[in-house]
mmCIF file of C-alpha atoms in Angstrom:
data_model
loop_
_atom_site.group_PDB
_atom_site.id
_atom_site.type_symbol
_atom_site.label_atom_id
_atom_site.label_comp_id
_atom_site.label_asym_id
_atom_site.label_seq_id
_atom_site.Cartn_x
_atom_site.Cartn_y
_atom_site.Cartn_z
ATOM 1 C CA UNK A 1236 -131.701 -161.894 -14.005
ATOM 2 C CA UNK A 1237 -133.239 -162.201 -10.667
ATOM 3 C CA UNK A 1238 -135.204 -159.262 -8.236
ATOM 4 C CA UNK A 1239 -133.034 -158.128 -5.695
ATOM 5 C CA UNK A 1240 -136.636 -156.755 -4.308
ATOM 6 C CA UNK A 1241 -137.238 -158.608 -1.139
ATOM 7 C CA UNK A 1242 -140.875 -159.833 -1.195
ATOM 8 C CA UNK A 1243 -142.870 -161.057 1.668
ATOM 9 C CA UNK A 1244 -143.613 -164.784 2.211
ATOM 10 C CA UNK A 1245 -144.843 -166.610 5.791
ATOM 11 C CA UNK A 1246 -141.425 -167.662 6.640
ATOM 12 C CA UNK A 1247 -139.831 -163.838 5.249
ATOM 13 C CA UNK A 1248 -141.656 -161.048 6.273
ATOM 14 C CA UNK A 1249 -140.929 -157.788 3.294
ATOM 15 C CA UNK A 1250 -138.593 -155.208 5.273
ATOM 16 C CA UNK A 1251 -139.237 -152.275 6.526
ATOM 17 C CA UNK A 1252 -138.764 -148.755 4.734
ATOM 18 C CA UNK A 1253 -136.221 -146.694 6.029
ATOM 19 C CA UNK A 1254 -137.252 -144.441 8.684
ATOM 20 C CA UNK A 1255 -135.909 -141.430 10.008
ATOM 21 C CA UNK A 1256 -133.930 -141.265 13.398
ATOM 22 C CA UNK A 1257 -136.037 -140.392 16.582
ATOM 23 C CA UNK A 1258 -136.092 -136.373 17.144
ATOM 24 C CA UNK A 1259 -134.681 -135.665 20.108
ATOM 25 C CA UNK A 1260 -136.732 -133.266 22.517
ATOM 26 C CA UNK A 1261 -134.289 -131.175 23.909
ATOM 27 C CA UNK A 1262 -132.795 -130.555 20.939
ATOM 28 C CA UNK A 1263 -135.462 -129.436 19.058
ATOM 29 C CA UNK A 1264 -135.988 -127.367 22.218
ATOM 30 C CA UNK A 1265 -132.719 -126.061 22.220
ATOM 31 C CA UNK A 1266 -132.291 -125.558 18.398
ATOM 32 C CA UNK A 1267 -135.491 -123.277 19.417
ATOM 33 C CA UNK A 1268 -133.746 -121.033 21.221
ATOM 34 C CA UNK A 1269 -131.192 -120.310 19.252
ATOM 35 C CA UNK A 1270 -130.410 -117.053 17.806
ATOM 36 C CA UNK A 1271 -130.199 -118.245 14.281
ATOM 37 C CA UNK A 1272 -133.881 -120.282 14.220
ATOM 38 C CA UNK A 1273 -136.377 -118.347 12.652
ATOM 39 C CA UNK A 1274 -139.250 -120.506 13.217
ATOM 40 C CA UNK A 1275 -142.429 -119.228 15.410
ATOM 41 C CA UNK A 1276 -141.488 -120.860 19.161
ATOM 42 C CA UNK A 1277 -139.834 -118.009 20.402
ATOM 43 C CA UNK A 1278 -142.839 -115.813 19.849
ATOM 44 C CA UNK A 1279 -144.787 -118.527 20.920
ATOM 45 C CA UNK A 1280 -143.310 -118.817 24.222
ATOM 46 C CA UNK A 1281 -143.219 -115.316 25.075
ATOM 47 C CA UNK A 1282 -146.616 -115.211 24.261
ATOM 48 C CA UNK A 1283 -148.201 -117.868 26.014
ATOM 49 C CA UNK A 1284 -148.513 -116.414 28.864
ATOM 50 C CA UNK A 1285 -151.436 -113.358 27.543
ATOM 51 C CA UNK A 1286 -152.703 -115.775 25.380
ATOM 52 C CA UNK A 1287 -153.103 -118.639 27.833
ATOM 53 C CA UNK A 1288 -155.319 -119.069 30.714
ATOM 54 C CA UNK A 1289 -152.272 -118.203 32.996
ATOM 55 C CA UNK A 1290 -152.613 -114.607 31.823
ATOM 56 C CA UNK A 1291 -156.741 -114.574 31.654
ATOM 57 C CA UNK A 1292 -156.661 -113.373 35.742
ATOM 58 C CA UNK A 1293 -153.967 -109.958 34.443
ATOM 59 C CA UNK A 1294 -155.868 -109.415 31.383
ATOM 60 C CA UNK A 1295 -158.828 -108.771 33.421
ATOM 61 C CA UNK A 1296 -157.696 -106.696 36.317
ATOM 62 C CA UNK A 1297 -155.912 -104.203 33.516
ATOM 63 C CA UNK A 1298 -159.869 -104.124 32.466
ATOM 64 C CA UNK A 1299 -160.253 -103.369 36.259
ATOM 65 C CA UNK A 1300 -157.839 -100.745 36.182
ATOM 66 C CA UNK A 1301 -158.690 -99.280 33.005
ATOM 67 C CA UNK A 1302 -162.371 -98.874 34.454
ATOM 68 C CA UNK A 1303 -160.580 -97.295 37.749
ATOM 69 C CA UNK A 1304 -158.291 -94.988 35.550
ATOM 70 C CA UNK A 1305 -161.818 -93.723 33.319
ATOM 71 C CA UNK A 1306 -163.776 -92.791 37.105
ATOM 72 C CA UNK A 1307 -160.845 -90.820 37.963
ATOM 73 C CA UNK A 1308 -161.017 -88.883 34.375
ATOM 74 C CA UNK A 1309 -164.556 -88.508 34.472
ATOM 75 C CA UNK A 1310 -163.795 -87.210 38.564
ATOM 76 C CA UNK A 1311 -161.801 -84.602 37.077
ATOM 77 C CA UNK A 1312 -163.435 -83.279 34.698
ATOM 78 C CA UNK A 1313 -166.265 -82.789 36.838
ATOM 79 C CA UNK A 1314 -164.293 -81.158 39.443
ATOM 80 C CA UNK A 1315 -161.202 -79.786 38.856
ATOM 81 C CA UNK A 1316 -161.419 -77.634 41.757
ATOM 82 C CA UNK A 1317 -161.175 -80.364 44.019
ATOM 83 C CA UNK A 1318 -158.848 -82.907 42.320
ATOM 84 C CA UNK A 1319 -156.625 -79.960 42.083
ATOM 85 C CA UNK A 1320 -155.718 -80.233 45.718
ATOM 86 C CA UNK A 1321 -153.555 -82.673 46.344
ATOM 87 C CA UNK A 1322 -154.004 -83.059 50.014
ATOM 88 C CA UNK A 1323 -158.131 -83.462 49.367
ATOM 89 C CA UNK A 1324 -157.154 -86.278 46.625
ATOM 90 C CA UNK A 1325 -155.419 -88.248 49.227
ATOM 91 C CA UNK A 1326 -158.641 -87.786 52.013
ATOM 92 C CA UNK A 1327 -161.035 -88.923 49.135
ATOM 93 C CA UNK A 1328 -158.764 -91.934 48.252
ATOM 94 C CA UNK A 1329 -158.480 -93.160 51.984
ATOM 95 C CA UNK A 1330 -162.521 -92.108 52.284
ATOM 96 C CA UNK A 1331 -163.226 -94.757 49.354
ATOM 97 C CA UNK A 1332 -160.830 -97.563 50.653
ATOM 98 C CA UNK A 1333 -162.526 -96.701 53.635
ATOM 99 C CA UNK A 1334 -166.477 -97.148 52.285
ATOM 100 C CA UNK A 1335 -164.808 -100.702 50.316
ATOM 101 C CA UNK A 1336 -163.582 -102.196 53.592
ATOM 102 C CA UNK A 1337 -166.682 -103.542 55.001
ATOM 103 C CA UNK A 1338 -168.370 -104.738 51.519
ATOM 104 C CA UNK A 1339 -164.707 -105.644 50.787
ATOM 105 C CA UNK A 1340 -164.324 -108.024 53.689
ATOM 106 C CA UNK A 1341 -167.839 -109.629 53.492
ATOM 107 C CA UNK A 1342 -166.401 -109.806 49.437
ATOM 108 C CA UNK A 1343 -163.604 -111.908 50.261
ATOM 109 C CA UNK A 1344 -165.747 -114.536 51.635
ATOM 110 C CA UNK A 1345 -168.311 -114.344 48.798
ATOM 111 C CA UNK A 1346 -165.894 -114.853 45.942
ATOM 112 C CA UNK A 1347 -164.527 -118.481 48.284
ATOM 113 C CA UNK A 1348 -168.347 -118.816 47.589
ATOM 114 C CA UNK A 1349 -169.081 -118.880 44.521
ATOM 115 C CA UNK A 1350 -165.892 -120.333 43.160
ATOM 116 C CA UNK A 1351 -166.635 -123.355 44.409
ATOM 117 C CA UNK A 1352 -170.345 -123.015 42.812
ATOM 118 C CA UNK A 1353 -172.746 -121.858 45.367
ATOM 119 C CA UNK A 1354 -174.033 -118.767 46.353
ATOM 120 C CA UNK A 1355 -174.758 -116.707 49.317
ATOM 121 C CA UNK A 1356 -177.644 -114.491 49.453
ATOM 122 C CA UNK A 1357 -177.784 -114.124 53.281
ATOM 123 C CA UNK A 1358 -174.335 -112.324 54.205
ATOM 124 C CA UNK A 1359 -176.122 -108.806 54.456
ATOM 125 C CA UNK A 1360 -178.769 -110.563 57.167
ATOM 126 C CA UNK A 1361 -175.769 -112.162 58.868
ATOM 127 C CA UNK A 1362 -173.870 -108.814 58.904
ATOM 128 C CA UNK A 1363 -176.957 -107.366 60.934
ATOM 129 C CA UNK A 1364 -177.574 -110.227 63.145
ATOM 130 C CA UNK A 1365 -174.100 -110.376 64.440
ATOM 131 C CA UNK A 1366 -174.143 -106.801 64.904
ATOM 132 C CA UNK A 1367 -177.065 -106.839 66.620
ATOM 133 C CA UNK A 1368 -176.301 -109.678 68.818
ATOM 134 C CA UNK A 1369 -172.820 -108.059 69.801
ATOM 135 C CA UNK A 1370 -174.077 -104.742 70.588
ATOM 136 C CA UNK A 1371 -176.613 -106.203 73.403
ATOM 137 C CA UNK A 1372 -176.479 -104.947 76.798
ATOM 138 C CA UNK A 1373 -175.601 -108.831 78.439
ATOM 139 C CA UNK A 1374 -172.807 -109.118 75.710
ATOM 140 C CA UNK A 1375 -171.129 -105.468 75.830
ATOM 141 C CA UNK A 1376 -171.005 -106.281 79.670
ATOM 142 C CA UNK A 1377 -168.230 -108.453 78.718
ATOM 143 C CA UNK A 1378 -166.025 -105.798 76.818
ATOM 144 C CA UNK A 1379 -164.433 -105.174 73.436
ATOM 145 C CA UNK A 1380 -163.560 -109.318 73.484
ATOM 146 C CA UNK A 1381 -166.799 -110.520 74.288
ATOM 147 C CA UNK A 1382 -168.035 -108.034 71.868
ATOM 148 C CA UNK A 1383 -165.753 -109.599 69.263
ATOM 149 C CA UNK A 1384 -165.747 -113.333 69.903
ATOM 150 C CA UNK A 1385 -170.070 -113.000 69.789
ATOM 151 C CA UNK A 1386 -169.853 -111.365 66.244
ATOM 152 C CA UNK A 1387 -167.315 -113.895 64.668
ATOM 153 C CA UNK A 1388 -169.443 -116.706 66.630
ATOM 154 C CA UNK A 1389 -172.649 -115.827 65.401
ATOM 155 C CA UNK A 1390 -171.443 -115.481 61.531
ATOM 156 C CA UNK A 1391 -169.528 -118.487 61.976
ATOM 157 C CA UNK A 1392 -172.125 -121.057 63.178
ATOM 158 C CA UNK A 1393 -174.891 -118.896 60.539
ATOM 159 C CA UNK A 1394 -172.161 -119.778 57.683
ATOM 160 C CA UNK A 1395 -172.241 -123.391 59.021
ATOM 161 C CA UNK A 1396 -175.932 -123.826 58.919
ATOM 162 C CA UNK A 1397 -176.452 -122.761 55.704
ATOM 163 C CA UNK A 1398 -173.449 -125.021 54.613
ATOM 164 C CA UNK A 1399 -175.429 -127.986 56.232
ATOM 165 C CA UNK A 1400 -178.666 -127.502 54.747
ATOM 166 C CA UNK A 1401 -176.761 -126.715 51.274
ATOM 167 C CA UNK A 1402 -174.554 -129.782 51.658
ATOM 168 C CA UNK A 1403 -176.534 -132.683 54.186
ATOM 169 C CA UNK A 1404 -179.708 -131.280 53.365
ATOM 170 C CA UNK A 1405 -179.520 -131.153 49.542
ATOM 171 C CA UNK A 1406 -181.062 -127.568 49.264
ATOM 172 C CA UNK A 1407 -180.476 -125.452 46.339
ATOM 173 C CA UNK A 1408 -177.357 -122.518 47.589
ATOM 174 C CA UNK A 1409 -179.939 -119.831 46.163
ATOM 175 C CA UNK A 1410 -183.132 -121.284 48.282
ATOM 176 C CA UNK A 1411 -181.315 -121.922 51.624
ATOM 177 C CA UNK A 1412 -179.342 -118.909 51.486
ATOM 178 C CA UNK A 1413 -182.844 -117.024 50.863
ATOM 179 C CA UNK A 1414 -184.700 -118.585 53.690
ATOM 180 C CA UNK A 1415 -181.358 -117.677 55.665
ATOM 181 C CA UNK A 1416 -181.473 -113.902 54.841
ATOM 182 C CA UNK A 1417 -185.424 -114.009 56.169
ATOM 183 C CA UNK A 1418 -185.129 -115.788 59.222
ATOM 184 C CA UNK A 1419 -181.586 -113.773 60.145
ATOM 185 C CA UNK A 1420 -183.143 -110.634 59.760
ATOM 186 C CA UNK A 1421 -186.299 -111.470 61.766
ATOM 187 C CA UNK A 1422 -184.336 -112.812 64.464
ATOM 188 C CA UNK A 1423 -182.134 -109.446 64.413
ATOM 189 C CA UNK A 1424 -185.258 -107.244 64.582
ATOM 190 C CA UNK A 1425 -186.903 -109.831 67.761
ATOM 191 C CA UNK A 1426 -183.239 -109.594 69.114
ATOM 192 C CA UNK A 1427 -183.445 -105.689 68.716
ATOM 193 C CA UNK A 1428 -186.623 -104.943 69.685
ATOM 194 C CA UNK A 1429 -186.361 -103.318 66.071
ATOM 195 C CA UNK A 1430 -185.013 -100.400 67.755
ATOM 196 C CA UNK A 1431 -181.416 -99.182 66.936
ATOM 197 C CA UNK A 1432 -178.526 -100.527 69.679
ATOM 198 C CA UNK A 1433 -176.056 -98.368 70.375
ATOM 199 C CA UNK A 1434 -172.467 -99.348 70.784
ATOM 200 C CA UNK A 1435 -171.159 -97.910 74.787
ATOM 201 C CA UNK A 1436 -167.584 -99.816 73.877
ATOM 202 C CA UNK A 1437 -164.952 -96.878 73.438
ATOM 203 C CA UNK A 1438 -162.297 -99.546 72.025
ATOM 204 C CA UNK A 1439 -164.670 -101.158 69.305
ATOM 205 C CA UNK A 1440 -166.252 -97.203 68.305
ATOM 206 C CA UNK A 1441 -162.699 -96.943 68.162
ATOM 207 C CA UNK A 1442 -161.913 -98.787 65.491
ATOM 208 C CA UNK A 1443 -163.534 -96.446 62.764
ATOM 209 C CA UNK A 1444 -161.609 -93.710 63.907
ATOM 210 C CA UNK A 1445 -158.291 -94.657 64.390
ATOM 211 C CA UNK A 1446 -155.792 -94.230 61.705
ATOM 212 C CA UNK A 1447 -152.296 -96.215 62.609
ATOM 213 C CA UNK A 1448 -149.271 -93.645 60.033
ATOM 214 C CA UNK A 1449 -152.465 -91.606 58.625
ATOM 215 C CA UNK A 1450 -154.409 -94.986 57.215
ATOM 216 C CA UNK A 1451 -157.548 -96.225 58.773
ATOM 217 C CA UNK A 1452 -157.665 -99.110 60.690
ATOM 218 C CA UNK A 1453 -160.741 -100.185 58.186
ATOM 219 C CA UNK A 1454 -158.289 -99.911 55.656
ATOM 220 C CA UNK A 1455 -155.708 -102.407 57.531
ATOM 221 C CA UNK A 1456 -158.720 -105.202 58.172
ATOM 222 C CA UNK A 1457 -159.346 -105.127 55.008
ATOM 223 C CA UNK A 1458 -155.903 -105.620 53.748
ATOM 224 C CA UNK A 1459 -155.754 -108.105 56.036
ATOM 225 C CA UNK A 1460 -158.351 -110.315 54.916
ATOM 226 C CA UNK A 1461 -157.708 -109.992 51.273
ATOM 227 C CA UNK A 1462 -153.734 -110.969 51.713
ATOM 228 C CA UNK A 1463 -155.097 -113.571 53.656
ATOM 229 C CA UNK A 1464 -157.677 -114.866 50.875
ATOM 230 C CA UNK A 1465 -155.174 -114.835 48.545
ATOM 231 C CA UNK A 1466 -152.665 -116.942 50.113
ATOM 232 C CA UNK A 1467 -155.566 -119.664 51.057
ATOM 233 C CA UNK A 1468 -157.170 -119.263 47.488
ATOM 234 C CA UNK A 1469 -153.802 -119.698 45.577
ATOM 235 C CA UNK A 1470 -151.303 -121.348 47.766
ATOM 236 C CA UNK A 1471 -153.070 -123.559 49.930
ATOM 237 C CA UNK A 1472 -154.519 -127.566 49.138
ATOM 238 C CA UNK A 1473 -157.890 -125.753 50.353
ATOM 239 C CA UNK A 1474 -157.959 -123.484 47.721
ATOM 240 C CA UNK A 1475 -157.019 -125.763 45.050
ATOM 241 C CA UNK A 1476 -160.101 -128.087 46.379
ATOM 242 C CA UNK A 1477 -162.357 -124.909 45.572
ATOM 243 C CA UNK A 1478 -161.546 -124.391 42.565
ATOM 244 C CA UNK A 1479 -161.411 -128.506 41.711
ATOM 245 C CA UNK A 1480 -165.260 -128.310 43.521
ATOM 246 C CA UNK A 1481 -166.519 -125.595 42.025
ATOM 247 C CA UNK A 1482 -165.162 -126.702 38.202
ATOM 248 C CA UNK A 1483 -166.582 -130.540 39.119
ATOM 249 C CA UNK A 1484 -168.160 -131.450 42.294
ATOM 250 C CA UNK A 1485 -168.267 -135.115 40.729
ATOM 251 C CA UNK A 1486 -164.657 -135.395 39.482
ATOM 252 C CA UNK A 1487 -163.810 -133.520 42.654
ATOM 253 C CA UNK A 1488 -165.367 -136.345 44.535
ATOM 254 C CA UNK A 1489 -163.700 -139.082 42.630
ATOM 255 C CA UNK A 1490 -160.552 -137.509 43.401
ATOM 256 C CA UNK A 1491 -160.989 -138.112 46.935
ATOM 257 C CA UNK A 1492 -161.829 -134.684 47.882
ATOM 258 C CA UNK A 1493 -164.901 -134.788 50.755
ATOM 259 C CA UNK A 1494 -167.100 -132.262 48.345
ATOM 260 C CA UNK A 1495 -170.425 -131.717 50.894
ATOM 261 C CA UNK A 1496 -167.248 -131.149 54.156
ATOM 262 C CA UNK A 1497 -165.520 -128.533 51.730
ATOM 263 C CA UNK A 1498 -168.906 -126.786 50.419
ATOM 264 C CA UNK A 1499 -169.960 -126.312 55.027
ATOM 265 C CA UNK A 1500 -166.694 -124.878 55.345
ATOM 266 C CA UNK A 1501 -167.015 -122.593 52.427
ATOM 267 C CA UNK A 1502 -169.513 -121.009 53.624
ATOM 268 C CA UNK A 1503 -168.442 -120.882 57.551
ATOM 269 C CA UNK A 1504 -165.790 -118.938 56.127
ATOM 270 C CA UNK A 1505 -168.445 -116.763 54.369
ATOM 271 C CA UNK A 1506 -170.416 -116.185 57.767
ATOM 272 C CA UNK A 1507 -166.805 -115.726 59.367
ATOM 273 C CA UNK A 1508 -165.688 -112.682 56.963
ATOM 274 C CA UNK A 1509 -169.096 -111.629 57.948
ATOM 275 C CA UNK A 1510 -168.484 -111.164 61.462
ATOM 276 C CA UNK A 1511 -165.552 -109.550 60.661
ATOM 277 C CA UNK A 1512 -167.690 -107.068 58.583
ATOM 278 C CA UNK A 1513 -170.191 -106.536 61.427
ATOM 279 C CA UNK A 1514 -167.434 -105.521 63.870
ATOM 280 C CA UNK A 1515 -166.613 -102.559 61.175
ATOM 281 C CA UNK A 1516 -169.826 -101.494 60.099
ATOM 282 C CA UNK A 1517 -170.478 -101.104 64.009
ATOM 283 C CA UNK A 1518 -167.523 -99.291 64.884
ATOM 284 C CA UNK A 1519 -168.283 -97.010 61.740
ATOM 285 C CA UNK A 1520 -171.900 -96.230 63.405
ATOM 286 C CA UNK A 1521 -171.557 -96.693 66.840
ATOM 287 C CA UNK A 1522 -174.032 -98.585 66.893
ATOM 288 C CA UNK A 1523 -176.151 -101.955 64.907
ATOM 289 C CA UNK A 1524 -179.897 -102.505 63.761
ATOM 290 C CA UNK A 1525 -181.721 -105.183 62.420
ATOM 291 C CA UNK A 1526 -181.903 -102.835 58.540
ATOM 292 C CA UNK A 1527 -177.946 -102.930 58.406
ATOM 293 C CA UNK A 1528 -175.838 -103.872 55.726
ATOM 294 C CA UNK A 1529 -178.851 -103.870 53.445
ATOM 295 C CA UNK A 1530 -178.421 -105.471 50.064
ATOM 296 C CA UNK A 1531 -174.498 -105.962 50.975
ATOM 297 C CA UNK A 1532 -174.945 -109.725 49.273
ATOM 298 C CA UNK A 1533 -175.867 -107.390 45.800
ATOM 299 C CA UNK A 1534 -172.816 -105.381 45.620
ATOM 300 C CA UNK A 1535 -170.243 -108.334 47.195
ATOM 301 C CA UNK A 1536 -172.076 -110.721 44.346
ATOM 302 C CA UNK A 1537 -171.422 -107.900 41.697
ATOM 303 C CA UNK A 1538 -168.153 -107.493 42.749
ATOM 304 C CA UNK A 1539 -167.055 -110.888 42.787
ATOM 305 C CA UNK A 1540 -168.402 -111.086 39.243
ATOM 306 C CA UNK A 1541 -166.974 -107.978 37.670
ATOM 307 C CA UNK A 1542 -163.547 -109.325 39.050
ATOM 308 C CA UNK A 1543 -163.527 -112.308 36.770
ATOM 309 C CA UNK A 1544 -165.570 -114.959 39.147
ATOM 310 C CA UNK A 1545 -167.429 -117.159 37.163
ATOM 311 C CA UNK A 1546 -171.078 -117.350 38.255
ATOM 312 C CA UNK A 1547 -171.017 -121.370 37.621
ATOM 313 C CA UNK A 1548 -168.052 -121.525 39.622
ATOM 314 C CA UNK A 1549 -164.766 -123.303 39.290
ATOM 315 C CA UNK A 1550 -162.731 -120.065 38.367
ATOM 316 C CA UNK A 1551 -162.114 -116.772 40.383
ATOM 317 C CA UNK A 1552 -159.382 -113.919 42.283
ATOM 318 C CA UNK A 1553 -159.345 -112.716 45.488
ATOM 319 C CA UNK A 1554 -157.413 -109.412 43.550
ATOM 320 C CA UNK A 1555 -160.134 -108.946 41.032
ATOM 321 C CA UNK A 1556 -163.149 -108.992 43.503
ATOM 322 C CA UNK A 1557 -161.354 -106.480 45.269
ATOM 323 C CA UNK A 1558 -160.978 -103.956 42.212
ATOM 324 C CA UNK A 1559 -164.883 -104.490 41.615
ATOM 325 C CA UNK A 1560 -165.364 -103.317 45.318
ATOM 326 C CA UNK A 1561 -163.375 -100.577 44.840
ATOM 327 C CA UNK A 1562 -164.850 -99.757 41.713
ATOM 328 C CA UNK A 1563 -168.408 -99.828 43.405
ATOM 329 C CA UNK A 1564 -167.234 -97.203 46.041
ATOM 330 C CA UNK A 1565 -165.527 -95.029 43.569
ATOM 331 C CA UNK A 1566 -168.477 -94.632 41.429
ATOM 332 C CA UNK A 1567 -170.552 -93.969 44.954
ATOM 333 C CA UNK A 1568 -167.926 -91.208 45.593
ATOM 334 C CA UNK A 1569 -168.043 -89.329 42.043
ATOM 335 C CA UNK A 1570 -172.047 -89.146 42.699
ATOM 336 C CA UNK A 1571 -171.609 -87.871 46.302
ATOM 337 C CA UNK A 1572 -169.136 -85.007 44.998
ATOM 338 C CA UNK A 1573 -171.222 -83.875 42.152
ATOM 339 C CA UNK A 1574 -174.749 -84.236 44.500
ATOM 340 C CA UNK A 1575 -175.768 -86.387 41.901
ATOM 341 C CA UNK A 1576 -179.073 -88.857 42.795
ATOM 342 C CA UNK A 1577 -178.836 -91.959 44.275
ATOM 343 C CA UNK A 1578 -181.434 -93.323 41.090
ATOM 344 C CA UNK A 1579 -178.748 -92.580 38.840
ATOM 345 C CA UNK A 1580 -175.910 -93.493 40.534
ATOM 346 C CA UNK A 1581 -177.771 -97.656 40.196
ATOM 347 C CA UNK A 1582 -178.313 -97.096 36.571
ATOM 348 C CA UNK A 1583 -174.671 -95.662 36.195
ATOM 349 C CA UNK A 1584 -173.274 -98.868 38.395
ATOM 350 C CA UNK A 1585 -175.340 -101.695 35.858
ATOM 351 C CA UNK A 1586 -173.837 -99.962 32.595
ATOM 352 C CA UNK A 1587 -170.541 -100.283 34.609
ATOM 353 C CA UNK A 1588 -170.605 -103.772 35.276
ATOM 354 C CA UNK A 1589 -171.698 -104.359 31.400
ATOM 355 C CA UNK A 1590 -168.705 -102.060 30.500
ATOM 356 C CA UNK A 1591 -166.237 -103.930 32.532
ATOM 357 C CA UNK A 1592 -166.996 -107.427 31.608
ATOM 358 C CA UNK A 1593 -167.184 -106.609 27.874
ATOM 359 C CA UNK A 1594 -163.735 -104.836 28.121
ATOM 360 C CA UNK A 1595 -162.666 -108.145 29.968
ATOM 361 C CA UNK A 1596 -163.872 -110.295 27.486
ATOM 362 C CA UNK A 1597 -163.375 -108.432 24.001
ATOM 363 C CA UNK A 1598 -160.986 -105.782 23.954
ATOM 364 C CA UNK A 1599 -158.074 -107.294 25.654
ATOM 365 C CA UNK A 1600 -158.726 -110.407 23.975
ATOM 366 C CA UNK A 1601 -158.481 -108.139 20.636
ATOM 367 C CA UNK A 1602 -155.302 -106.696 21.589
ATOM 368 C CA UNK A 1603 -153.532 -109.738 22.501
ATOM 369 C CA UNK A 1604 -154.584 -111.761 19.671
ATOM 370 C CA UNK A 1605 -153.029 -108.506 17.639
ATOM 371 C CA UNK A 1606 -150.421 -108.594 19.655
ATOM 372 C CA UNK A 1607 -150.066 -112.094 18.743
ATOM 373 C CA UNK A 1608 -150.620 -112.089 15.057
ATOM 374 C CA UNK A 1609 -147.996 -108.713 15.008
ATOM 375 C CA UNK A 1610 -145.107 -110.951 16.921
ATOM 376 C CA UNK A 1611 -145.155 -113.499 14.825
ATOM 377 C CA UNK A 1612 -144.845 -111.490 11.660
ATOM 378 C CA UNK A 1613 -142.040 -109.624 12.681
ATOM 379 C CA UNK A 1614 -139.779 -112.531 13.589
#
């Protein structure tokens, strides 16, 4: 009796077990959907959106808000007689969208920033010079225009220098940006004569006090300027170059993206939202001096990080930045309502900025990985 067992020799090569047939992907896919599978994709897919990086940017403004939602408790237990009145709770919300604008705008340009990994420690100098250098007698001769055109100018070609020396001239952001700050402010207080210029232009003191359907125009800029950060952050081929720069200058550059041309224009949009900011802050005073919009680059730099912007770079939101401002000016109004001291109102805003983060990085993590874990039980 012979072996019906093939066996392998050079001219007959042994056959091949029997395999299974190929698993079709949209069938699986489908079979997945089905009412009657019980297996853990559904869950899976619902899920992936908290538990994915797509959902990091949410999970972190509900920290935001949560943070928001605890000043407003603490506001009224502290003084019920005045959040008691509803017509004073709307004035004190417009009055703290109204102290966020400027930081706000000047914000908007620091997040663009430091997503794409640099940093700008000069935007409070630039804020002054531009003031300064609007509010002269030869350029208020020219009106509200001239006025305007010399602030954005000014911030613009600052923004560009320091994006040349950080880019061309290999400087570190944090040195250039520092020797920036210095020489800005000096040149506002030569400029100045270190004496305090007052603004004679009724249509730019105007701005502060003008409120188009009972909202300040402050409030509009700065609306303005965030919708319009968003849209170039998230919908734009610039934006995605930021983020690609920021994440990996060198794989950003192999990619064919022009990484020292991006980084100047990063920051010319930084000294831009600046003169933006310098038109505000002199409308709000009537006036500009060499000592304005001190330590601005501190609070827009705290901001952008409480919002989710990674310090490294590569990763950041235009929203989130904004609820740090906001946050910053709401804590500054719960002081100024109790007459609390300026000493502990800083001591109050670093425990804040600790809070935040950690409820952005471990408690809504906790809760989704729960919420996770929980889903997938129950089906």
């Amino acid at each position: 009796m012979t072996d019906s067992t093939p066996t392998a020799t050079p001219e007959r090569p042994a056959e091949l077990p029997a395999q299974s047939p190929p698993v079709d992907p949209a069938a699986t896919a489908a079979a997945a959907k089905s009412p009657g599978h019980h297996g853990a994709a559904p869950a899976a897919g619902r899920l992936s959106f908290w538990r994915g990086d797509s959902g990091e940017g949410a999970r972190r403004n509900l920290g935001l808000i949560g943070v928001l939602v605890v000043l407003v408790v603490i506001g009224i237990a502290t003084r019920p007689d005045l959040y008691g009145n509803s017509s004073w709770v709307w004035d004190n919300i417009l009055t703290i969208l109204k102290l966020a604008s400027v930081v706000g705008v000047v914000t908007v340009g620091m997040t663009f920033v430091i997503i794409g990994g640099g940093i700008d420690l000069s935007v409070g100098a630039i804020v002054a010079l531009a003031g300064v250098w609007a509010t002269t007698l030869a350029t208020q001769s020219y009106g509200a225009g001239g006025m305007i055109f010399t602030a954005l100018a000014v911030g613009l070609g600052v923004g560009l220098v320091n994006g040349l020396l950080v880019s061309y001239g290999k400087l570190v952001p944090f040195i250039a940006t520092l020797a920036m700050m210095v020489a800005a402010r000096g040149l506002a207080a030569e400029i100045s004569d270190k004496q305090t210029q007052v603004s004679g232009n009724s249509v730019i003191n105007g701005i502060a006090s003008t409120s188009p359907l009972g909202i300040p125009l402050l409030v509009y800029i700065l609306a303005a300027v965030v919708v319009a950060g968003w849209v170039l952050l998230n919908r734009t081929t610039f934006g995605r170059r930021t983020v690609a720069v920021g994440g990996n200058p060198e794989a950003a550059r192999l990619a064919g993206i022009n990484v020292r041309r991006h980084t100047v224009l990063l920051y010319a949009l930084s000294g831009l939202c600046c003169g933006i900011a310098a038109i505000m802050l002199t409308a709000q005073a009537n006036s500009a001096q060499a000592a304005m919009a001190n330590l601005y680059e501190l609070d827009a730099i705290a901001a952008a990080i409480i919002g989710g912007t990674l310090l490294s770079g590569g990763r950041g939101t235009i929203v989130g930045s904004l609820l740090g401002v906001i946050i910053f000016s709401t804590i500054t109004n719960l002081f100024a309502i109790n007459g609390l001291s300026t000493e502990a109102q800083n001591m109050v805003k670093g425990g804040i900025i600790v809070a935040a983060v950690l409820i952005q990085q471990l408690q809504f993590r906790s809760f989704t990985q729960f919420l996770g874990r929980n889903r997938l039980t129950t089906t």
